[in-house]
Amino acid sequence: QVHVEESGGGLVQDGGSLRRSCVASGRNFSIYARGWFRQAPGKEREFVATHRWSGTTYAESVKGRFTISRDSAWNTGYLQMNSLKPEDTAVYYCAVGRTGWTTWGDYDFFGQGTRVTVSS
């Protein structure tokens, strides 16, 4: 089993920045993909950003504003969110797995989610 711990949510003003962290811990499981998803009030969960051994991709709505990164061992991942907008308000989730791309079901383990609120 892998435990996924998230941190870094909160309240920020329009145009502000936040950095989300995602720490995966556990034995006998190799992580090669980490994705970020979000769910806004009244909306379906959507893909935000992901990276795996073969590359990185972002949703069009966050491209140029959000940056995904990780440590060399894939244990810790980060989502740097700049130029935040009110429409970025959502619960953000981290997902990890041996593989994965833009679909929630691609991943094996998930964080508890953390709310990000952007005030106008």
Short mmCIF file of C-alpha atoms in Angstrom, two decimals:
data_model
loop_
_atom_site.label_atom_id
_atom_site.label_comp_id
_atom_site.label_asym_id
_atom_site.label_seq_id
_atom_site.Cartn_x
_atom_site.Cartn_y
_atom_site.Cartn_z
CA GLN A 1 0.00 0.00 0.00
CA VAL A 2 0.99 3.59 -0.60
CA HIS A 3 -0.10 6.52 1.52
CA VAL A 4 -0.46 9.86 -0.27
CA GLU A 5 -0.27 12.97 1.87
CA GLU A 6 -1.11 16.36 0.41
CA SER A 7 -0.49 19.85 1.73
CA GLY A 8 -0.37 23.42 0.56
CA GLY A 9 -3.97 24.41 0.00
CA GLY A 10 -5.61 27.50 1.35
CA LEU A 11 -7.01 30.91 0.55
CA VAL A 12 -5.27 33.27 -1.85
CA GLN A 13 -6.24 36.43 -3.70
CA ASP A 14 -6.76 36.70 -7.43
CA GLY A 15 -3.32 36.72 -9.07
CA GLY A 16 -1.61 35.06 -6.13
CA SER A 17 0.40 31.86 -5.90
CA LEU A 18 0.32 28.60 -3.96
CA ARG A 19 2.48 25.50 -3.99
CA ARG A 20 0.92 22.10 -3.42
CA SER A 21 2.95 19.18 -2.16
CA CYS A 22 2.24 15.48 -2.53
CA VAL A 23 4.27 12.92 -0.58
CA ALA A 24 3.88 9.23 -1.33
CA SER A 25 5.12 6.68 1.18
CA GLY A 26 4.94 2.91 1.28
CA ARG A 27 6.80 -0.24 0.45
CA ASN A 28 7.10 -2.44 -2.56
CA PHE A 29 5.58 -0.02 -4.99
CA SER A 30 7.40 2.01 -7.59
CA ILE A 31 5.90 5.31 -8.65
CA TYR A 32 6.51 6.55 -12.15
CA ALA A 33 3.57 8.88 -12.62
CA ARG A 34 1.95 11.63 -10.58
CA GLY A 35 -1.15 13.50 -11.61
CA TRP A 36 -3.09 16.44 -10.24
CA PHE A 37 -6.82 16.77 -10.56
CA ARG A 38 -9.39 19.18 -9.20
CA GLN A 39 -13.10 19.36 -8.56
CA ALA A 40 -14.87 22.69 -8.35
CA PRO A 41 -18.20 23.05 -6.52
CA GLY A 42 -20.99 21.63 -8.62
CA LYS A 43 -18.66 20.39 -11.34
CA GLU A 44 -17.06 17.11 -12.30
CA ARG A 45 -13.49 16.31 -11.42
CA GLU A 46 -11.05 17.42 -14.11
CA PHE A 47 -7.45 16.84 -15.04
CA VAL A 48 -4.94 19.59 -14.18
CA ALA A 49 -1.39 18.34 -14.78
CA THR A 50 0.65 15.19 -14.82
CA HIS A 51 4.14 13.87 -15.30
CA ARG A 52 5.50 10.42 -15.84
CA TRP A 53 8.82 9.05 -16.94
CA SER A 54 8.04 9.86 -20.58
CA GLY A 55 6.79 13.41 -20.26
CA THR A 56 4.62 16.13 -18.77
CA THR A 57 1.32 17.61 -19.84
CA TYR A 58 -1.08 20.27 -18.59
CA ALA A 59 -4.71 21.13 -19.06
CA GLU A 60 -5.14 24.09 -21.39
CA SER A 61 -6.79 26.09 -18.62
CA VAL A 62 -3.62 26.04 -16.48
CA LYS A 63 -0.87 25.92 -19.11
CA GLY A 64 1.67 28.67 -18.55
CA ARG A 65 0.48 29.29 -14.99
CA PHE A 66 0.98 25.95 -13.23
CA THR A 67 4.20 23.95 -13.08
CA ILE A 68 4.57 20.35 -11.95
CA SER A 69 7.83 19.02 -10.51
CA ARG A 70 9.15 16.19 -8.35
CA ASP A 71 12.16 14.86 -6.52
CA SER A 72 14.42 12.32 -8.24
CA ALA A 73 12.91 9.36 -6.37
CA TRP A 74 9.31 10.24 -7.27
CA ASN A 75 8.44 10.29 -3.57
CA THR A 76 7.50 13.97 -3.44
CA GLY A 77 5.77 16.01 -6.10
CA TYR A 78 4.85 19.64 -6.32
CA LEU A 79 2.32 21.74 -8.17
CA GLN A 80 3.31 25.39 -8.32
CA MET A 81 0.26 27.48 -9.07
CA ASN A 82 0.86 31.06 -10.18
CA SER A 83 -1.47 33.77 -11.44
CA LEU A 84 -4.38 32.08 -9.74
CA LYS A 85 -7.88 33.01 -10.79
CA PRO A 86 -11.23 32.64 -9.01
CA GLU A 87 -12.11 29.89 -11.48
CA ASP A 88 -9.21 27.85 -10.10
CA THR A 89 -11.14 27.46 -6.85
CA ALA A 90 -11.57 23.73 -6.23
CA VAL A 91 -10.52 20.76 -4.17
CA TYR A 92 -7.21 19.59 -5.60
CA TYR A 93 -6.17 15.95 -5.53
CA CYS A 94 -2.86 14.21 -6.08
CA ALA A 95 -2.75 10.76 -7.65
CA VAL A 96 0.21 8.42 -8.08
CA GLY A 97 0.85 5.15 -9.82
CA ARG A 98 3.22 3.03 -11.89
CA THR A 99 1.73 4.68 -14.92
CA GLY A 100 -0.88 7.31 -15.54
CA TRP A 101 -1.69 10.23 -17.73
CA THR A 102 -4.79 12.44 -17.84
CA THR A 103 -7.43 10.04 -16.52
CA TRP A 104 -8.20 9.58 -12.84
CA GLY A 105 -8.62 5.84 -13.22
CA ASP A 106 -5.09 5.47 -14.61
CA TYR A 107 -3.65 5.88 -11.12
CA ASP A 108 -3.38 3.53 -8.17
CA PHE A 109 -3.35 5.71 -5.06
CA PHE A 110 -4.92 9.04 -4.23
CA GLY A 111 -4.54 11.85 -1.71
CA GLN A 112 -7.33 13.14 0.46
CA GLY A 113 -7.72 16.39 -1.45
CA THR A 114 -7.11 19.93 -0.27
CA ARG A 115 -9.23 22.98 -0.93
CA VAL A 116 -7.82 25.95 -2.82
CA THR A 117 -9.90 29.11 -2.75
CA VAL A 118 -9.06 32.10 -4.91
CA SER A 119 -10.87 35.28 -3.91
CA SER A 120 -11.63 38.05 -6.39
#
